[in-house]
Coordinates of C-alpha atoms in Angstrom, one line a residue:
M10 CA 174.3 -45.6 -47.5
A11 CA 174.8 -41.9 -46.8
D12 CA 176.5 -39.7 -49.4
K13 CA 179.8 -38.2 -48.6
T14 CA 181.8 -35.8 -50.7
T15 CA 185.5 -35.0 -50.4
C16 CA 186.1 -33.7 -53.9
C17 CA 189.0 -31.6 -55.0
A18 CA 187.9 -31.0 -58.6
D19 CA 190.4 -30.0 -61.2
E20 CA 188.4 -30.7 -64.4
P21 CA 184.9 -29.8 -65.5
G22 CA 183.5 -33.3 -65.3
E23 CA 184.9 -33.8 -61.8
K24 CA 183.3 -30.5 -60.7
L25 CA 180.0 -31.6 -62.0
F26 CA 180.4 -35.0 -60.4
C27 CA 180.9 -33.2 -57.0
S28 CA 178.0 -31.0 -57.6
I29 CA 175.5 -33.7 -58.3
N30 CA 176.7 -35.6 -55.2
K31 CA 176.1 -32.5 -53.1
A32 CA 172.6 -32.3 -54.6
F33 CA 171.8 -35.8 -53.2
I34 CA 173.3 -34.8 -49.9
V35 CA 171.1 -31.7 -49.6
D36 CA 168.0 -33.7 -50.6
P37 CA 168.4 -37.5 -50.2
D38 CA 164.7 -38.0 -51.0
I39 CA 165.0 -37.1 -54.7
D40 CA 162.4 -39.2 -56.5
E41 CA 162.4 -37.9 -60.1
V42 CA 165.1 -36.7 -62.5
D43 CA 165.0 -35.1 -66.0
I44 CA 167.1 -33.0 -68.4
I45 CA 166.6 -29.2 -68.6
P46 CA 167.3 -28.1 -72.2
C47 CA 169.8 -25.3 -72.2
L48 CA 170.4 -24.4 -75.8
H49 CA 171.9 -21.0 -75.1
C50 CA 174.8 -22.5 -73.1
E51 CA 177.9 -24.2 -74.5
G52 CA 180.4 -26.2 -72.5
E53 CA 182.0 -24.6 -69.5
Q54 CA 180.4 -21.2 -70.1
G55 CA 177.1 -22.6 -68.9
S56 CA 178.5 -23.4 -65.5
E57 CA 179.5 -19.8 -65.0
K58 CA 176.0 -18.5 -65.9
E59 CA 173.8 -20.9 -63.9
D60 CA 173.7 -23.9 -61.7
A61 CA 174.3 -27.2 -63.4
F62 CA 171.7 -28.9 -61.2
V63 CA 168.3 -27.7 -59.9
V64 CA 166.6 -29.4 -57.0
E65 CA 163.0 -28.5 -56.1
N66 CA 160.3 -30.5 -54.4
H67 CA 162.5 -33.6 -54.5
K68 CA 162.9 -33.3 -58.3
L69 CA 166.3 -33.1 -59.8
G70 CA 166.9 -31.2 -63.0
I71 CA 170.2 -31.6 -64.9
R72 CA 171.1 -28.9 -67.4
S73 CA 171.7 -30.3 -70.9
W74 CA 175.2 -28.7 -71.3
C75 CA 176.7 -30.7 -68.5
I76 CA 175.5 -34.2 -69.6
K77 CA 178.5 -35.0 -71.7
P78 CA 181.4 -34.0 -69.4
L79 CA 179.6 -35.5 -66.3
F80 CA 179.1 -38.8 -68.1
L81 CA 182.5 -39.1 -69.6
F82 CA 184.2 -38.4 -66.3
S83 CA 182.0 -40.8 -64.3
Y84 CA 182.0 -43.6 -66.9
N85 CA 185.8 -43.5 -67.6
K86 CA 186.7 -43.5 -63.9
L87 CA 184.2 -46.4 -63.2
I88 CA 185.6 -48.5 -66.1
R89 CA 189.2 -47.8 -65.2
S90 CA 188.5 -49.0 -61.6
R91 CA 187.1 -52.3 -63.0
L92 CA 190.1 -53.1 -65.2
K93 CA 192.3 -55.9 -63.8
G94 CA 195.7 -54.7 -62.6
R95 CA 194.7 -51.0 -62.3
K96 CA 195.7 -50.4 -58.7
D97 CA 195.9 -46.7 -59.2
C98 CA 192.1 -46.5 -59.6
N99 CA 190.8 -48.3 -56.6
L100 CA 187.6 -46.7 -55.4
T101 CA 186.0 -46.5 -52.0
V102 CA 182.5 -47.8 -51.6
T103 CA 181.1 -44.3 -51.5
E104 CA 182.8 -43.4 -54.8
S105 CA 181.6 -46.6 -56.5
V106 CA 178.0 -45.8 -55.4
Q107 CA 178.2 -42.2 -56.6
L108 CA 179.9 -43.1 -59.9
T109 CA 177.4 -45.8 -60.8
R110 CA 174.5 -43.4 -59.9
A111 CA 175.9 -40.6 -62.1
V112 CA 176.4 -43.0 -65.0
L113 CA 172.9 -44.6 -64.7
L114 CA 171.0 -41.3 -64.4
I115 CA 172.4 -40.4 -67.9
N116 CA 172.7 -43.9 -69.5
A117 CA 170.4 -46.5 -67.9
E118 CA 171.5 -49.2 -70.3
C119 CA 175.0 -49.4 -68.9
Y120 CA 175.0 -53.0 -67.6
T121 CA 178.5 -52.5 -66.2
A122 CA 177.2 -50.0 -63.7
W123 CA 174.3 -52.3 -62.8
N124 CA 176.6 -55.2 -62.3
A125 CA 178.9 -53.1 -60.1
R126 CA 175.9 -52.3 -57.9
K127 CA 174.9 -56.0 -57.8
E128 CA 178.3 -56.8 -56.5
M129 CA 178.1 -54.2 -53.8
V130 CA 174.6 -55.4 -52.7
T131 CA 175.8 -59.0 -52.7
S132 CA 178.9 -58.1 -50.6
G133 CA 176.7 -56.2 -48.1
V134 CA 178.2 -52.7 -48.6
L135 CA 175.0 -51.4 -50.4
S136 CA 171.5 -52.0 -49.1
L137 CA 168.8 -53.5 -51.3
K138 CA 166.4 -50.7 -50.4
D139 CA 168.9 -48.0 -51.5
D140 CA 169.5 -49.8 -54.8
W141 CA 165.7 -50.3 -55.2
K142 CA 165.2 -46.6 -54.7
L143 CA 167.8 -45.7 -57.3
S144 CA 166.3 -47.9 -59.9
G145 CA 163.0 -46.2 -59.4
L146 CA 164.7 -42.9 -59.8
V147 CA 166.4 -44.0 -63.0
L148 CA 163.0 -45.2 -64.4
S149 CA 161.6 -41.7 -63.9
K150 CA 163.9 -40.5 -66.7
H151 CA 164.3 -43.8 -68.7
P152 CA 160.9 -45.5 -68.4
R153 CA 161.6 -48.0 -71.2
S154 CA 165.1 -49.1 -70.0
A155 CA 165.3 -52.9 -70.3
E156 CA 168.5 -53.1 -68.2
T157 CA 166.8 -51.1 -65.4
F158 CA 163.8 -53.4 -65.3
A159 CA 166.0 -56.5 -65.4
H160 CA 168.0 -55.1 -62.5
R161 CA 164.8 -54.3 -60.6
K162 CA 163.6 -57.8 -61.2
W163 CA 166.8 -59.0 -59.6
I164 CA 166.2 -56.7 -56.6
V165 CA 162.6 -58.0 -56.2
T166 CA 163.9 -61.6 -56.2
Q167 CA 166.5 -60.6 -53.5
L168 CA 163.9 -58.8 -51.4
E169 CA 161.6 -61.9 -51.6
K170 CA 164.5 -64.1 -50.6
H171 CA 165.6 -62.1 -47.6
E172 CA 162.2 -60.9 -46.3
G173 CA 159.8 -63.6 -47.6
S174 CA 157.1 -63.5 -50.2
G175 CA 154.4 -62.5 -47.7
E176 CA 156.4 -59.5 -46.4
F177 CA 157.2 -58.4 -50.0
I178 CA 153.6 -58.5 -51.0
R179 CA 152.6 -56.4 -47.9
S180 CA 155.4 -53.9 -48.0
Y181 CA 156.7 -53.6 -51.6
L182 CA 154.3 -55.0 -54.2
K183 CA 152.0 -52.0 -54.3
N184 CA 154.9 -49.6 -54.9
E185 CA 156.3 -51.9 -57.6
L186 CA 153.0 -51.9 -59.4
V187 CA 152.9 -48.1 -59.2
I188 CA 156.4 -47.8 -60.6
S189 CA 155.5 -50.0 -63.6
L190 CA 152.3 -48.1 -64.3
R191 CA 154.2 -44.7 -64.1
A192 CA 156.7 -46.0 -66.6
A193 CA 153.8 -47.1 -68.9
E194 CA 152.3 -43.6 -68.6
C195 CA 155.6 -42.0 -69.6
Y196 CA 156.1 -44.1 -72.8
A197 CA 153.4 -45.4 -75.1
D198 CA 153.5 -49.2 -75.8
N199 CA 156.1 -49.6 -73.1
Y200 CA 156.7 -53.4 -73.5
T201 CA 159.3 -53.6 -70.8
A202 CA 157.1 -51.9 -68.2
W203 CA 154.1 -54.1 -68.9
S204 CA 156.2 -57.2 -69.1
H205 CA 157.6 -56.4 -65.7
R206 CA 154.0 -55.9 -64.3
A207 CA 152.9 -59.2 -65.9
W208 CA 155.9 -60.9 -64.3
L209 CA 154.9 -59.5 -60.9
V210 CA 151.4 -60.9 -61.4
S211 CA 152.6 -64.3 -62.4
R212 CA 155.0 -64.5 -59.4
F213 CA 152.9 -62.9 -56.6
M214 CA 149.3 -62.8 -57.6
H215 CA 148.6 -65.8 -59.9
D216 CA 146.6 -67.6 -57.3
Q217 CA 145.0 -64.5 -55.6
R218 CA 141.5 -64.3 -57.1
K219 CA 140.5 -61.1 -55.4
K220 CA 143.8 -59.3 -56.3
L221 CA 143.5 -60.4 -59.9
L222 CA 139.9 -59.2 -60.2
C223 CA 140.9 -55.8 -58.7
E224 CA 143.8 -55.6 -61.2
L225 CA 141.6 -56.4 -64.2
H226 CA 139.1 -53.7 -63.1
A227 CA 141.7 -51.1 -62.4
M228 CA 143.4 -51.6 -65.7
R229 CA 140.1 -51.4 -67.5
V230 CA 140.0 -47.7 -66.6
W231 CA 143.6 -47.3 -67.9
A232 CA 142.8 -49.1 -71.1
E233 CA 139.9 -46.8 -71.8
K234 CA 142.3 -43.8 -71.7
H235 CA 145.0 -45.5 -73.9
V236 CA 143.0 -47.3 -76.6
S237 CA 146.0 -47.6 -78.9
D238 CA 148.3 -49.2 -76.3
N239 CA 148.7 -52.8 -77.5
C240 CA 150.8 -53.7 -74.5
A241 CA 148.1 -52.7 -72.0
F242 CA 145.5 -55.0 -73.7
H243 CA 148.0 -57.8 -73.9
Y244 CA 148.5 -57.4 -70.1
R245 CA 144.7 -57.7 -69.7
Q246 CA 144.8 -61.0 -71.6
C247 CA 147.5 -62.3 -69.2
V248 CA 145.4 -61.4 -66.2
L249 CA 142.3 -63.2 -67.7
K250 CA 144.4 -66.3 -68.3
H251 CA 145.5 -66.3 -64.7
L252 CA 141.9 -65.8 -63.6
K253 CA 140.8 -68.9 -65.5
S254 CA 142.8 -71.1 -63.0
V255 CA 141.2 -69.5 -59.9
C256 CA 137.6 -68.7 -61.0
S257 CA 134.7 -71.0 -61.6
K258 CA 133.3 -71.6 -65.0
T259 CA 130.3 -69.3 -64.2
E260 CA 132.6 -66.5 -63.1
M261 CA 134.8 -66.8 -66.2
L262 CA 131.6 -66.6 -68.4
H263 CA 130.7 -63.3 -66.7
L264 CA 134.2 -62.0 -67.1
L265 CA 134.5 -62.8 -70.8
L266 CA 131.0 -61.4 -71.5
S267 CA 131.9 -58.2 -69.6
E268 CA 135.2 -58.0 -71.6
L269 CA 133.3 -58.5 -74.8
E270 CA 130.9 -55.7 -73.9
F271 CA 133.8 -53.5 -73.0
V272 CA 135.6 -54.1 -76.3
T273 CA 132.4 -53.6 -78.2
D274 CA 131.9 -50.2 -76.6
L275 CA 135.4 -49.2 -77.4
I276 CA 135.0 -50.2 -81.1
W277 CA 131.9 -48.0 -81.4
T278 CA 133.2 -45.2 -79.3
F279 CA 136.8 -45.1 -80.7
P280 CA 136.6 -46.3 -84.3
G281 CA 139.7 -47.2 -86.3
H282 CA 141.9 -48.5 -83.5
E283 CA 143.3 -51.9 -84.7
V284 CA 144.5 -52.8 -81.2
V285 CA 140.9 -53.1 -79.9
W286 CA 140.1 -55.5 -82.8
Y287 CA 143.1 -57.6 -81.9
H288 CA 141.7 -57.8 -78.3
R289 CA 138.3 -58.9 -79.6
N290 CA 140.1 -61.6 -81.6
F291 CA 141.6 -62.8 -78.3
I292 CA 138.2 -62.9 -76.6
Y293 CA 136.8 -64.8 -79.6
H294 CA 139.6 -67.3 -79.5
V295 CA 139.5 -68.1 -75.8
W296 CA 135.7 -68.2 -75.7
N297 CA 135.7 -70.9 -78.4
Q298 CA 138.6 -72.6 -76.7
W299 CA 137.2 -72.7 -73.2
F300 CA 133.4 -72.4 -73.7
A301 CA 132.5 -73.6 -77.2
D302 CA 129.8 -75.8 -75.8
V303 CA 128.0 -73.0 -73.9
T304 CA 124.7 -72.1 -75.6
F305 CA 122.4 -69.2 -75.2
D306 CA 120.0 -71.4 -73.2
T307 CA 122.8 -72.4 -70.8
L308 CA 123.9 -68.8 -70.6
H309 CA 120.5 -67.5 -69.5
E310 CA 120.2 -70.3 -67.0
I311 CA 123.6 -69.2 -65.5
A312 CA 122.4 -65.6 -65.6
S313 CA 119.3 -66.3 -63.6
S314 CA 121.1 -68.6 -61.1
T315 CA 123.9 -66.0 -60.4
S316 CA 121.8 -62.8 -60.5
K317 CA 122.1 -62.6 -56.7
D318 CA 125.8 -63.1 -56.6
S319 CA 126.6 -59.5 -55.6
D320 CA 130.0 -60.4 -54.2
F321 CA 131.5 -61.5 -57.5
N322 CA 129.7 -58.8 -59.5
G323 CA 130.9 -56.2 -57.0
K324 CA 134.5 -57.2 -57.7
L325 CA 133.8 -56.6 -61.4
G326 CA 132.8 -53.1 -60.6
R327 CA 129.3 -53.7 -62.2
S328 CA 126.1 -55.5 -61.4
S329 CA 124.9 -58.7 -62.9
S330 CA 121.9 -56.9 -64.4
S331 CA 124.3 -54.7 -66.4
I332 CA 126.2 -57.7 -67.8
I333 CA 123.4 -60.0 -68.9
P334 CA 121.2 -57.5 -70.6
S335 CA 124.2 -56.7 -72.8
L336 CA 123.4 -60.0 -74.5
T337 CA 120.6 -58.2 -76.4
E338 CA 123.5 -56.8 -78.5
F339 CA 123.8 -60.2 -80.0
D340 CA 120.2 -59.9 -81.3
L341 CA 118.9 -63.4 -80.2
G342 CA 115.8 -63.2 -82.3
S343 CA 117.7 -62.7 -85.5
R344 CA 119.6 -65.9 -84.9
L345 CA 116.5 -67.8 -85.7
R346 CA 116.5 -66.4 -89.2
D347 CA 118.5 -67.7 -92.1
H348 CA 121.8 -66.1 -92.8
G349 CA 122.8 -67.2 -96.3
S350 CA 122.6 -71.0 -96.2
E351 CA 123.1 -71.3 -92.5
T352 CA 120.4 -71.2 -89.8
F353 CA 121.2 -70.1 -86.2
A354 CA 119.1 -71.5 -83.5
S355 CA 118.9 -70.7 -79.8
N356 CA 121.7 -73.2 -79.1
T357 CA 124.3 -71.1 -81.0
S358 CA 127.3 -69.9 -79.0
P359 CA 127.2 -66.1 -78.4
L360 CA 130.7 -65.9 -79.8
S361 CA 130.4 -68.2 -82.7
T362 CA 131.9 -67.3 -86.1
P363 CA 128.4 -66.5 -87.6
S364 CA 127.7 -64.1 -84.7
E365 CA 131.0 -62.3 -85.1
I366 CA 130.5 -62.0 -88.9
R367 CA 127.2 -60.4 -88.2
F368 CA 128.8 -57.9 -85.9
C369 CA 131.5 -57.1 -88.4
D370 CA 128.9 -56.5 -91.1
S371 CA 127.0 -54.1 -88.8
V372 CA 130.2 -52.1 -88.2
I373 CA 131.1 -52.0 -91.9
A374 CA 127.7 -50.8 -92.8
K375 CA 128.1 -47.7 -90.6
C376 CA 131.6 -46.7 -91.7
E377 CA 131.9 -43.2 -93.1
G378 CA 134.7 -40.8 -93.8
P379 CA 138.5 -41.3 -93.4
V380 CA 138.2 -42.8 -89.9
G381 CA 135.4 -45.0 -91.1
E382 CA 137.6 -46.3 -93.8
V383 CA 140.2 -47.4 -91.2
Q384 CA 137.4 -48.9 -89.1
R385 CA 136.1 -50.8 -92.2
R386 CA 139.6 -52.2 -92.9
C387 CA 139.9 -53.4 -89.3
A388 CA 136.5 -55.0 -89.4
L389 CA 137.3 -56.8 -92.7
N390 CA 140.7 -58.0 -91.4
Y391 CA 139.0 -59.4 -88.2
K392 CA 136.3 -61.0 -90.3
R393 CA 138.9 -62.7 -92.5
R394 CA 140.8 -64.0 -89.5
I395 CA 137.8 -65.6 -87.8
M396 CA 136.5 -67.1 -91.1
L397 CA 139.9 -68.5 -92.0
R398 CA 139.9 -70.2 -88.6
N399 CA 137.0 -72.3 -89.9
A400 CA 137.8 -72.2 -93.6
S401 CA 138.8 -75.8 -93.7
N402 CA 135.3 -76.8 -92.7
S403 CA 133.5 -74.2 -94.9
L404 CA 134.0 -73.6 -98.5
K405 CA 131.5 -70.7 -98.2
C406 CA 133.9 -68.9 -95.9
T407 CA 136.6 -69.0 -98.4
R408 CA 134.4 -67.6 -101.1
I409 CA 133.3 -64.7 -98.8
I410 CA 136.9 -64.0 -98.0
L411 CA 137.8 -63.7 -101.6
D412 CA 134.8 -61.5 -102.4
D413 CA 135.8 -59.2 -99.5
W414 CA 139.4 -59.1 -100.7
K415 CA 138.3 -58.1 -104.2
T416 CA 136.0 -55.4 -102.9
T417 CA 138.8 -53.9 -100.7
T418 CA 141.3 -54.0 -103.5
A419 CA 139.0 -52.4 -105.9
S420 CA 138.2 -49.6 -103.4

């Protein structure tokens, strides 16, 4: 719907409301909004010195001094119009669209404004695409807004209903994924953005093997740059769970070994990040849940039989030769030696409790300095978790846990 303005402003808030509407008329392709700090301005004096709104390269800047009067005017007028029996505040469709827009650009959690827009979309006076565009604009300023993502989920459902799932995937899904990732970039540990992306995957990509593999690979690069973002790693876990239902056992073995190598590299390269250790705990858990019966002998048989599978390994973004040699990190020969009272033979699972304890010990042995102390604590906590998982079957595990705890407490 095109913007129109027929304002005859008498108060500061109304003048600002007219001005922001004119900004959208001049540039209807505004795709980003932010607040411009203006500490030297106070109240109406600011409007005399400089423009309240700045539009450049499709970016809208709102001076901080005009936030309060603009919001109070827009919000109060919107609320009055929705009160039953207030016939003196009936709004035109254009006014309703403009008022809700002004309110949401400042306060994205105003569900009254979002509900008003839902009503306009349902009645056919506001297009889904225009509402979809506005929600993306709001997220550029409020990337963690739960109400905005909830409304956007409703828009996605409506677009799928009206245009079909196939058309939505072709025309809208890529943009939706971009919006969620942009929101995640703007705010660390953005649970709402990653939850929205996970919902998109479960709804439109859960049975698309190729798309899921591409998503896992693309988010690997993102995770490398945001090692402390727990939500990003949790999202990877969701993608891996979906892949289990569409990939063969051999493919999932490759994926989990690749993920294990990835998280091992992160632990050594970026020491002291607890999130990475939690992700390793996930890999350990699903491996022993899905592939507890897979031995090293079986693994090497699979490796030799799939070394020519360039199609699958190409989707992983790496060759099979780069995945399987990483098994040397597990030190196969050492598993034939005694470790305490336990002996590990060639039929031991590569992600068994003993193998992970050995890895933790190797990390702890190399911890130095303040960062090393954090890394040591992470490794000890992970070691305790995996040992407690088998504590009921091993009294020795319990004794080691207590010894580690006493050592940590003493230090």
